[in-house]
mmCIF file of C-alpha atoms and ligand atoms in Angstrom:
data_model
loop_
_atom_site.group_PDB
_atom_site.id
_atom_site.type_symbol
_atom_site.label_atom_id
_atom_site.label_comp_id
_atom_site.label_asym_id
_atom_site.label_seq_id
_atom_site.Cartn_x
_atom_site.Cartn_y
_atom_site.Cartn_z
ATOM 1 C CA UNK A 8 0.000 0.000 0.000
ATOM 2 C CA UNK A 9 1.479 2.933 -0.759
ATOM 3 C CA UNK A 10 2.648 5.562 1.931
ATOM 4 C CA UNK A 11 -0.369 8.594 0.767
ATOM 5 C CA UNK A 12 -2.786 5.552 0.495
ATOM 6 C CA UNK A 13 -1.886 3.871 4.134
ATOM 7 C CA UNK A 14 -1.656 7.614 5.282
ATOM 8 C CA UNK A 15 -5.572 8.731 4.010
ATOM 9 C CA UNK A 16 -6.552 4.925 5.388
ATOM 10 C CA UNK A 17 -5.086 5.798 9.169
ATOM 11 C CA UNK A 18 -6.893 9.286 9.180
ATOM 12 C CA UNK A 19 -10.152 7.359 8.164
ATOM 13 C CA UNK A 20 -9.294 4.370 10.794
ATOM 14 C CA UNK A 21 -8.695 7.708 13.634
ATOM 15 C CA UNK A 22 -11.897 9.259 12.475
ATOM 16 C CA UNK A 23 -14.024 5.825 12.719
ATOM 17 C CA UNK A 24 -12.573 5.146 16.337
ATOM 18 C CA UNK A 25 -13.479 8.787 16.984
ATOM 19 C CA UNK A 26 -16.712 8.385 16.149
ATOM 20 C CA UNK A 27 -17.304 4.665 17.423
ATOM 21 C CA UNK A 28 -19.062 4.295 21.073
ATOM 22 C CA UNK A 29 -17.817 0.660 21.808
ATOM 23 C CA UNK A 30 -14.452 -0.184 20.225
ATOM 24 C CA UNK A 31 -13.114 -3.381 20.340
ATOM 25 C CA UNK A 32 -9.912 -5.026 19.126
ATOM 26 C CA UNK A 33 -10.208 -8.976 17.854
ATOM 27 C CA UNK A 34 -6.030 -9.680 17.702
ATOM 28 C CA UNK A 35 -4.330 -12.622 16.179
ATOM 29 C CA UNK A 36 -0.884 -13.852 15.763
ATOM 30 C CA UNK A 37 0.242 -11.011 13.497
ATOM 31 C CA UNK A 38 0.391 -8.263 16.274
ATOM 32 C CA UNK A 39 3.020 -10.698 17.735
ATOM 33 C CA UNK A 40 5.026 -11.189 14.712
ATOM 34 C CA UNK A 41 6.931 -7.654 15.648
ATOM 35 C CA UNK A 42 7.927 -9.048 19.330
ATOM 36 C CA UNK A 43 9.536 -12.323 17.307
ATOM 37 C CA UNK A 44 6.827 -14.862 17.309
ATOM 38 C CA UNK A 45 6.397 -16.629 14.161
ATOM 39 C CA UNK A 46 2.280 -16.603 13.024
ATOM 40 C CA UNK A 47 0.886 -19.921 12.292
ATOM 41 C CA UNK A 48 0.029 -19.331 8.607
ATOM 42 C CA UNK A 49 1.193 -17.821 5.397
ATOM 43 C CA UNK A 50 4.867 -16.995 4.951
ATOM 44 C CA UNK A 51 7.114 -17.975 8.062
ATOM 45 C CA UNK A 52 3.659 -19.960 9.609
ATOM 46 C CA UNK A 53 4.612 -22.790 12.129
ATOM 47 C CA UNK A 54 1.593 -24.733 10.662
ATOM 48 C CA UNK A 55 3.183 -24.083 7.418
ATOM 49 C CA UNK A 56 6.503 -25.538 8.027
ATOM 50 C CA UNK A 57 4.990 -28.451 10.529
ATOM 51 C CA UNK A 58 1.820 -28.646 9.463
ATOM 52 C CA UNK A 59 -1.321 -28.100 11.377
ATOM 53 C CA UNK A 60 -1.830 -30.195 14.047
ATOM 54 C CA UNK A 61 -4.675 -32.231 13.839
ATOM 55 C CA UNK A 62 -7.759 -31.703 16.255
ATOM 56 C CA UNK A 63 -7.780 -34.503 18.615
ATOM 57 C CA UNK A 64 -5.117 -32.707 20.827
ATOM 58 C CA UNK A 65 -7.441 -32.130 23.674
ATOM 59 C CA UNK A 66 -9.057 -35.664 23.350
ATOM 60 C CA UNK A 67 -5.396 -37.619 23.177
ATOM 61 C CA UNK A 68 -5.148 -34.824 26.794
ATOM 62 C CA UNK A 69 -8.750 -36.566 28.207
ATOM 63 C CA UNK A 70 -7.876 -40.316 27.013
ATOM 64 C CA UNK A 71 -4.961 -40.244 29.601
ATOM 65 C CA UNK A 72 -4.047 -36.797 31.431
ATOM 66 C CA UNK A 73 -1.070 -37.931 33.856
ATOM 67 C CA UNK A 74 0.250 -39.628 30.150
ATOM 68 C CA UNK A 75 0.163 -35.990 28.819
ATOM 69 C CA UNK A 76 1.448 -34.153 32.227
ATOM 70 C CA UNK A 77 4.702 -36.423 32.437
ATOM 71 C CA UNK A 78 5.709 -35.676 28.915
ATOM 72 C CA UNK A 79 5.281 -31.824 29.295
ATOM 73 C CA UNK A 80 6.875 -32.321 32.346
ATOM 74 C CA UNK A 81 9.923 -34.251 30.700
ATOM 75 C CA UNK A 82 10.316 -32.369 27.163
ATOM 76 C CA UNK A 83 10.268 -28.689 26.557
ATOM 77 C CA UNK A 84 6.887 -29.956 24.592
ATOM 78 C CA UNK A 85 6.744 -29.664 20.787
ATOM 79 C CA UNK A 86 7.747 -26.281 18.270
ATOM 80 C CA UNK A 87 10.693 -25.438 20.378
ATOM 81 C CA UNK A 88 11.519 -22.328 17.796
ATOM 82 C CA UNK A 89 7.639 -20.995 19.752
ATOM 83 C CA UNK A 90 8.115 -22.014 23.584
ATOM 84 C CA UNK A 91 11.501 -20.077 22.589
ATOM 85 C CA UNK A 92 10.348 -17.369 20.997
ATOM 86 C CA UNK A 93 7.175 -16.932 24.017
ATOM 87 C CA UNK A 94 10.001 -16.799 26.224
ATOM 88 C CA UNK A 95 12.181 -13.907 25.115
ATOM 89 C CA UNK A 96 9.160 -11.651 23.605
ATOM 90 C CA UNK A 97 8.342 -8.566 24.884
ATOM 91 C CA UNK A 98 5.420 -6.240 23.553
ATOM 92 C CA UNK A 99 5.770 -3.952 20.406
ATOM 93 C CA UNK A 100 4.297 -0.653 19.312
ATOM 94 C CA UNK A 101 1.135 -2.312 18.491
ATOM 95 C CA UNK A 102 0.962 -3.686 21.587
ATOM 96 C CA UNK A 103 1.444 -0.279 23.280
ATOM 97 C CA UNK A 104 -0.676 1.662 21.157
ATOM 98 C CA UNK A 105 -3.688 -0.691 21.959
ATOM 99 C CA UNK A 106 -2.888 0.263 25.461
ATOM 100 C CA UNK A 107 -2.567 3.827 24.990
ATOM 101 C CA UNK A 108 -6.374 3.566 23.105
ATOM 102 C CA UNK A 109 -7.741 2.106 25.790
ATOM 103 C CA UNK A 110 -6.533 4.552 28.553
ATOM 104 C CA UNK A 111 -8.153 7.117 26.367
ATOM 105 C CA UNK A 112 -10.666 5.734 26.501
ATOM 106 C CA UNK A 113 -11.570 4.859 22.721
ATOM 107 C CA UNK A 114 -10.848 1.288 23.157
ATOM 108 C CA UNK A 115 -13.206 -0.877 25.577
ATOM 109 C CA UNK A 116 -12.140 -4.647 25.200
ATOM 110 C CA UNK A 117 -9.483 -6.915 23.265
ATOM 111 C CA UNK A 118 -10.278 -9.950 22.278
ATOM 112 C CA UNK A 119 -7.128 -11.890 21.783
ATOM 113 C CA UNK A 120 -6.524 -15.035 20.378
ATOM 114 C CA UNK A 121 -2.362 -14.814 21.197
ATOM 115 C CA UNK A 122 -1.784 -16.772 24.286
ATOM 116 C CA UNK A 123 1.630 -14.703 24.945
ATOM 117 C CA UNK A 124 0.364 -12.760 28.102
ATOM 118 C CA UNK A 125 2.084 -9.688 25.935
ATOM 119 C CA UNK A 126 -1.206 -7.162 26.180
ATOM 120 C CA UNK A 127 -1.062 -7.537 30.070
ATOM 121 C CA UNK A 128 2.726 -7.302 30.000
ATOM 122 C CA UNK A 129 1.982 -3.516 27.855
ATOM 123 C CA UNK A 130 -0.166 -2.913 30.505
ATOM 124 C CA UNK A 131 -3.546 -3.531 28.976
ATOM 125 C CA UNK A 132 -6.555 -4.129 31.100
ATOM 126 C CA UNK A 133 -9.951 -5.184 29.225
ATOM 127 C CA UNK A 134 -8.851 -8.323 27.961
ATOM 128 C CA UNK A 135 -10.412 -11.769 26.999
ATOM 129 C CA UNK A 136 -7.773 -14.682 26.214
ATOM 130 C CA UNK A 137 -10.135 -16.522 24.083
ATOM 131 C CA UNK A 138 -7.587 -19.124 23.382
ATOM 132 C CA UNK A 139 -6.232 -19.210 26.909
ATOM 133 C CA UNK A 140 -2.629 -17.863 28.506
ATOM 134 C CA UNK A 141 0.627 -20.058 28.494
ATOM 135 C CA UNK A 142 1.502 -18.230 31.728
ATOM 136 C CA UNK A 143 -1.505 -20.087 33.445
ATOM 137 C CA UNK A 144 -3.338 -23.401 34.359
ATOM 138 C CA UNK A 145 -6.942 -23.927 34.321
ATOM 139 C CA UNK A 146 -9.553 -26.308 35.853
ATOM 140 C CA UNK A 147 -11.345 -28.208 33.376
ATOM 141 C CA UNK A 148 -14.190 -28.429 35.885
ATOM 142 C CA UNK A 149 -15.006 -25.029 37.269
ATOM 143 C CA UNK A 150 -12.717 -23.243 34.746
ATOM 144 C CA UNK A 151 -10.371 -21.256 37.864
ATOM 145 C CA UNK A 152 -7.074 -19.933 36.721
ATOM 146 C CA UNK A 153 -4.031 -20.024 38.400
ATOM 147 C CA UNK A 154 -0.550 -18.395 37.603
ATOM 148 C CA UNK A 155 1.969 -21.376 36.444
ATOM 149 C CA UNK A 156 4.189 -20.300 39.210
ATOM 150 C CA UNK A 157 1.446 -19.938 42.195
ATOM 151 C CA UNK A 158 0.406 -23.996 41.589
ATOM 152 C CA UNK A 159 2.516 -26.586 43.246
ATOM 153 C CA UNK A 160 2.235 -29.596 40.846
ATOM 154 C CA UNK A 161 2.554 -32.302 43.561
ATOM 155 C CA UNK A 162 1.095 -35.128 41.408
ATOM 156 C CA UNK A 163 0.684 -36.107 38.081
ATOM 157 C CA UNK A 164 -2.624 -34.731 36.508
ATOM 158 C CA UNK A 165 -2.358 -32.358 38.982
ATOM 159 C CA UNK A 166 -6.295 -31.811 40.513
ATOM 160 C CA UNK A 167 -8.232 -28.498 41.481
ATOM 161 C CA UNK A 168 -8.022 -27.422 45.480
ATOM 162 C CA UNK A 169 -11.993 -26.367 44.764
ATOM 163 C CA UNK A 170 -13.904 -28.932 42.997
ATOM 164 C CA UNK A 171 -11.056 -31.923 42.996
ATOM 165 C CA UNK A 172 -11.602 -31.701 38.621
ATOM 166 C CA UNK A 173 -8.657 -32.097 36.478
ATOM 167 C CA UNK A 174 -6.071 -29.065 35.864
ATOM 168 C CA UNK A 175 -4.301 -28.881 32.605
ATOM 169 C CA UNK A 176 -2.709 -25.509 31.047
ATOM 170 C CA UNK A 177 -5.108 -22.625 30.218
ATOM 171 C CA UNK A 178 -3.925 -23.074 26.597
ATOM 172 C CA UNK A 179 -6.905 -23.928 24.920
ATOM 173 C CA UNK A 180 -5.731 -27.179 22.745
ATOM 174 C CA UNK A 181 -6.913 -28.349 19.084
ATOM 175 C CA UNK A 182 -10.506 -29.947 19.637
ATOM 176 C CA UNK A 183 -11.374 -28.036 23.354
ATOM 177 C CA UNK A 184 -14.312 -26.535 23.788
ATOM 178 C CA UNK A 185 -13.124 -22.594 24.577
ATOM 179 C CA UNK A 186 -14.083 -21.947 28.189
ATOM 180 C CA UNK A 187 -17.272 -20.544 28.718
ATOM 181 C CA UNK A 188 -16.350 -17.935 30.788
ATOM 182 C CA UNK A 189 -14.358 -16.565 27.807
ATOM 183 C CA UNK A 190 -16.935 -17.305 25.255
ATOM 184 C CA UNK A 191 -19.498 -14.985 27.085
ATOM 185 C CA UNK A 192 -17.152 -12.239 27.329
ATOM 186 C CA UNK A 193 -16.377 -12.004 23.571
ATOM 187 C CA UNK A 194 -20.102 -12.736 22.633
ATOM 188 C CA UNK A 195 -20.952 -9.783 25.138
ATOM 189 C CA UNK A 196 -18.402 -7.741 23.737
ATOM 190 C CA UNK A 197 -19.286 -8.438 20.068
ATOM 191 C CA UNK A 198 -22.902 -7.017 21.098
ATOM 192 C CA UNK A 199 -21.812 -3.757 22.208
ATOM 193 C CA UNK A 200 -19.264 -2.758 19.667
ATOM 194 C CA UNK A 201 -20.076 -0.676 16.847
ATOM 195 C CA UNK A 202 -16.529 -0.685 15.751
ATOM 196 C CA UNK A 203 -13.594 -3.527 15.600
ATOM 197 C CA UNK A 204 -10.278 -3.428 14.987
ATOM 198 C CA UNK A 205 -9.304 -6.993 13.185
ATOM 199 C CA UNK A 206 -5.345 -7.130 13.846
ATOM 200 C CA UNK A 207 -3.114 -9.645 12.374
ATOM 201 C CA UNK A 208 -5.588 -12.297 11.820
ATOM 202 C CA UNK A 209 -6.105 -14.577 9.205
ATOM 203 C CA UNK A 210 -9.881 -14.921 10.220
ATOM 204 C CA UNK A 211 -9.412 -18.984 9.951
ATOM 205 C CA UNK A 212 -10.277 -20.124 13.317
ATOM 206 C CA UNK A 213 -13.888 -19.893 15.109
ATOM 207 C CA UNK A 214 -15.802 -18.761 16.525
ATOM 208 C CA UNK A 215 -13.185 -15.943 17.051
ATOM 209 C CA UNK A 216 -13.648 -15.104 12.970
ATOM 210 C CA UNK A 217 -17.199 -15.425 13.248
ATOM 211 C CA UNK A 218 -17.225 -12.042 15.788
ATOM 212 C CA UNK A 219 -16.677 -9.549 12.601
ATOM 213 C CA UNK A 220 -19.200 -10.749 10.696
ATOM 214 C CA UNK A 221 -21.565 -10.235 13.972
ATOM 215 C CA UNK A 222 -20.510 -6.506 13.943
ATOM 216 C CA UNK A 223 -20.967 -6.084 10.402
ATOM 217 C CA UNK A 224 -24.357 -7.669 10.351
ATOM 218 C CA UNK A 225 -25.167 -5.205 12.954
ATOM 219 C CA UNK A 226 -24.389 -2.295 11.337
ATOM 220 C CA UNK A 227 -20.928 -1.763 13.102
ATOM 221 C CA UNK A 228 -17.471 -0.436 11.030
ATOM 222 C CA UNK A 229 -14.245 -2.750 10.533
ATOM 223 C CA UNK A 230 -10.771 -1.668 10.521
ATOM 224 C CA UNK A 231 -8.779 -4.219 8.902
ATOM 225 C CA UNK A 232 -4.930 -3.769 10.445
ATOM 226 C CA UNK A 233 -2.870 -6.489 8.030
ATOM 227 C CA UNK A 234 -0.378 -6.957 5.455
ATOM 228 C CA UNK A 235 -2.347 -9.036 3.884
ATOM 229 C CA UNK A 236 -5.405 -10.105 2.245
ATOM 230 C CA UNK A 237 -7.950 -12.165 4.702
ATOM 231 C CA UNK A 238 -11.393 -13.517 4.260
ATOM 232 C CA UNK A 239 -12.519 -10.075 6.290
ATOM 233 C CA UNK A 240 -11.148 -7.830 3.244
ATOM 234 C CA UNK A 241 -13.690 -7.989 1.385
ATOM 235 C CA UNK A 242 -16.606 -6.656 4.607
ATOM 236 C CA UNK A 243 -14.119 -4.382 6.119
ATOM 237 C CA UNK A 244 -14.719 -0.271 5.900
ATOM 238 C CA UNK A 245 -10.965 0.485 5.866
ATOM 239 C CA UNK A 246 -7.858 -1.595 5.417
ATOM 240 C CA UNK A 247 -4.319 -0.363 6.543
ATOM 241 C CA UNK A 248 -2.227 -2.653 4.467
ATOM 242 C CA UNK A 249 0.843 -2.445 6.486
ATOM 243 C CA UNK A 250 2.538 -3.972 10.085
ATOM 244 C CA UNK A 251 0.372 -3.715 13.233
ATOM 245 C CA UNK A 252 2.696 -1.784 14.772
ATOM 246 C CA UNK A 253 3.651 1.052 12.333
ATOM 247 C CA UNK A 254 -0.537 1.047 11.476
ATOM 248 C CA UNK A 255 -1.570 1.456 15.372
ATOM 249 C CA UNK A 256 0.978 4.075 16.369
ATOM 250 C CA UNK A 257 -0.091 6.259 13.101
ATOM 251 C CA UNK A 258 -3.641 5.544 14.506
ATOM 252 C CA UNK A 259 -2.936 6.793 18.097
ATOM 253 C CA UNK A 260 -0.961 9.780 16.936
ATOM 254 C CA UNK A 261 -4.072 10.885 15.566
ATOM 255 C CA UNK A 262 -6.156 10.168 18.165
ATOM 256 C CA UNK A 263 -3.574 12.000 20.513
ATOM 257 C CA UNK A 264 -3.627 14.566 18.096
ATOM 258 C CA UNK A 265 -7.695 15.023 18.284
ATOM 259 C CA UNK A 266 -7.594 14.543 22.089
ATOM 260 C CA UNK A 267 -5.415 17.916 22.508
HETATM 261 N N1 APR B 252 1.165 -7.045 11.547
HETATM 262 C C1 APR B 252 -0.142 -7.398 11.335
HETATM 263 N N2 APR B 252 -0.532 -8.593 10.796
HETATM 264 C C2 APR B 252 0.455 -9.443 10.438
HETATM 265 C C3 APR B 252 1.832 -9.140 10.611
HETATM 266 C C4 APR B 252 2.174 -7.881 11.194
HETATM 267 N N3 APR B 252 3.438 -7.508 11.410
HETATM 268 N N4 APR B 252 2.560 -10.200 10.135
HETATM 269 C C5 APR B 252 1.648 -11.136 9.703
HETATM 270 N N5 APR B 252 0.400 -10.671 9.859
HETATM 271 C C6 APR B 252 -0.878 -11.325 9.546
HETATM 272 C C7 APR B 252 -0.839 -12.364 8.445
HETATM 273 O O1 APR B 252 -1.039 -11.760 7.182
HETATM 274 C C8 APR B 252 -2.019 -13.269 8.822
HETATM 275 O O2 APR B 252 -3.220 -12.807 8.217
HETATM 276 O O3 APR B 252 -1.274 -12.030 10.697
HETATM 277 C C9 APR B 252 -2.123 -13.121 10.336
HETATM 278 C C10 APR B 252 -1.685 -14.330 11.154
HETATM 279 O O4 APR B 252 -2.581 -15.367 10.872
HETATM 280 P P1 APR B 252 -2.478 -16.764 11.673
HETATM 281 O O5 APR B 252 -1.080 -17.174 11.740
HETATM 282 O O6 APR B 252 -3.462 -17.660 11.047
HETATM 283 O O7 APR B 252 -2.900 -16.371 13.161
HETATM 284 P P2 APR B 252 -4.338 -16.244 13.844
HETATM 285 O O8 APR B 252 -5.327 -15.615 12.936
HETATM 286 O O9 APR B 252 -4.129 -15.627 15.151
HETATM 287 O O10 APR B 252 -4.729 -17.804 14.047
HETATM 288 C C11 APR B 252 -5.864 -18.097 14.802
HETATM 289 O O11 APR B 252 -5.291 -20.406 14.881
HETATM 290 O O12 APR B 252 -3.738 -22.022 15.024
HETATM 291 C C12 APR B 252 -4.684 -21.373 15.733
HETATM 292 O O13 APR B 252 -4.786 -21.134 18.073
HETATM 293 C C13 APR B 252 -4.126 -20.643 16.944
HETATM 294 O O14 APR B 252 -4.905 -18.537 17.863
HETATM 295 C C14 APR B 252 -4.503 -19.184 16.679
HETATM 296 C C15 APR B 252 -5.631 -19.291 15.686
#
């Protein structure tokens, strides 16, 4: 996209967030490509080199749970190049300019499907994890949450102190049903907003790709923030054809720039 075309499609992408009551940001892999974590598809995708895992993970995880604990235990688990690259990322501009929107006030709620704990770490607030957080555990049962580090595994599948159910990472695998907690929040959030932000996702998975279409149908405005082409092209009201994190910072300096 050219530099006068991604500049016009920024002050349009300002003017809509201006004007929007309930703003809310669906994120995908893409914001995290800046902080060094490959995406999982297109160019540089870790389904792309490894192909995509198939979707029994979470019922191989039922079958036999202390099976699954000792070997994540044992090994640093599979797609080293992403536990590595989780473990030295830190948050980029697009990350901090999501944070800046939302302490003034334009932006009410992300909906992420990154499981990198890198909004919190930018020092966002409103946030749904609809595909879980690797810094966590969860329990399948009554769905609490506990930080990795606050849960003494003393046995193998390690079981919940409330309800005695089973405890596995907050990760949501291939084949889980996403928690409901987190299901309500995005469908509740999808409701209200008359204005999303669709950054650095492909739009392949559901029923996170299924929330634009639910704002669209309602009358609401997308803002497409993506290098490339995605199945939301086509329905979104502007597209800023360029990285997450040089798009968002143009789009705060204007919304700085109004809020003067
Ligand atoms: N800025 C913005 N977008 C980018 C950037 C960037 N710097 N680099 C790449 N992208 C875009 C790609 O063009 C692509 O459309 O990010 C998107 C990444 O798509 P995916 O890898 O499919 O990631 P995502 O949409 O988050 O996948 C959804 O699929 O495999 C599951 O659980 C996994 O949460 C994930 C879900």
């Amino acid at each position: 996209m050219s530099e006068a075309t991604l500049e016009g499609a920024v002050e349009e992408a300002a003017r809509y967030v201006r004007e929007a009551r309930h703003v809310v940001a669906l994120v995908g892999a893409g914001l995290s490509v800046e902080s060094g974590i490959p995406p999982f598809r297109g160019p540089g995708g870790l389904w792309t080199k490894y192909g995509e895992p198939d979707m029994r993970g979470y019922d191989r995880f039922m079958d036999d749970p202390k099976e699954w604990w000792e070997q994540r235990m044992s090994a640093s688990g599979s797609y080293k190049e992403l536990v590595d690259a989780l473990s030295q990322a830190k948050p980029n501009a697009g990350h901090v300019a999501l944070r800046e929107m939302e302490e003034l006030g334009y932006l009410k709620h992300i909906i992420t499907q990154n499981i990198d704990n890198l909004h919190q770490e930018a020092g966002s607030v409103a946030i749904t994890e609809i595909h879980g957080n690797r810094t966590k555990l969860r329990c399948v049962g009554c769905s609490d949450r506990w930080p990795l580090d606050e849960f003494p595994i003393e046995e193998l599948p390690p079981s919940c102190p409330g309800c005695g159910g089973l405890v596995k990472t907050d990760t949501v695998m291939f084949g889980e049903p996403i928690p409901r907690d987190a299901l309500e929040e995005c469908i509740a959030q999808t409701q209200q907003c008359d204005c999303m932000l669709l950054v650095g996702t492909s739009a392949a998975v559901y029923p996170a790709a299924g929330f634009p279409v639910d704002v669209k149908r309602s009358g609401g405005r997308l803002i497409e923030v993506n290098p490339n082409e995605t199945p939301l092209t086509d329905i979104s009201d502007v597209v800023l054809r360029a990285p997450a994190g040089e798009s968002l910072a143009g789009v705060m300096a204007r919304l700085r720039a109004a809020a003067r």
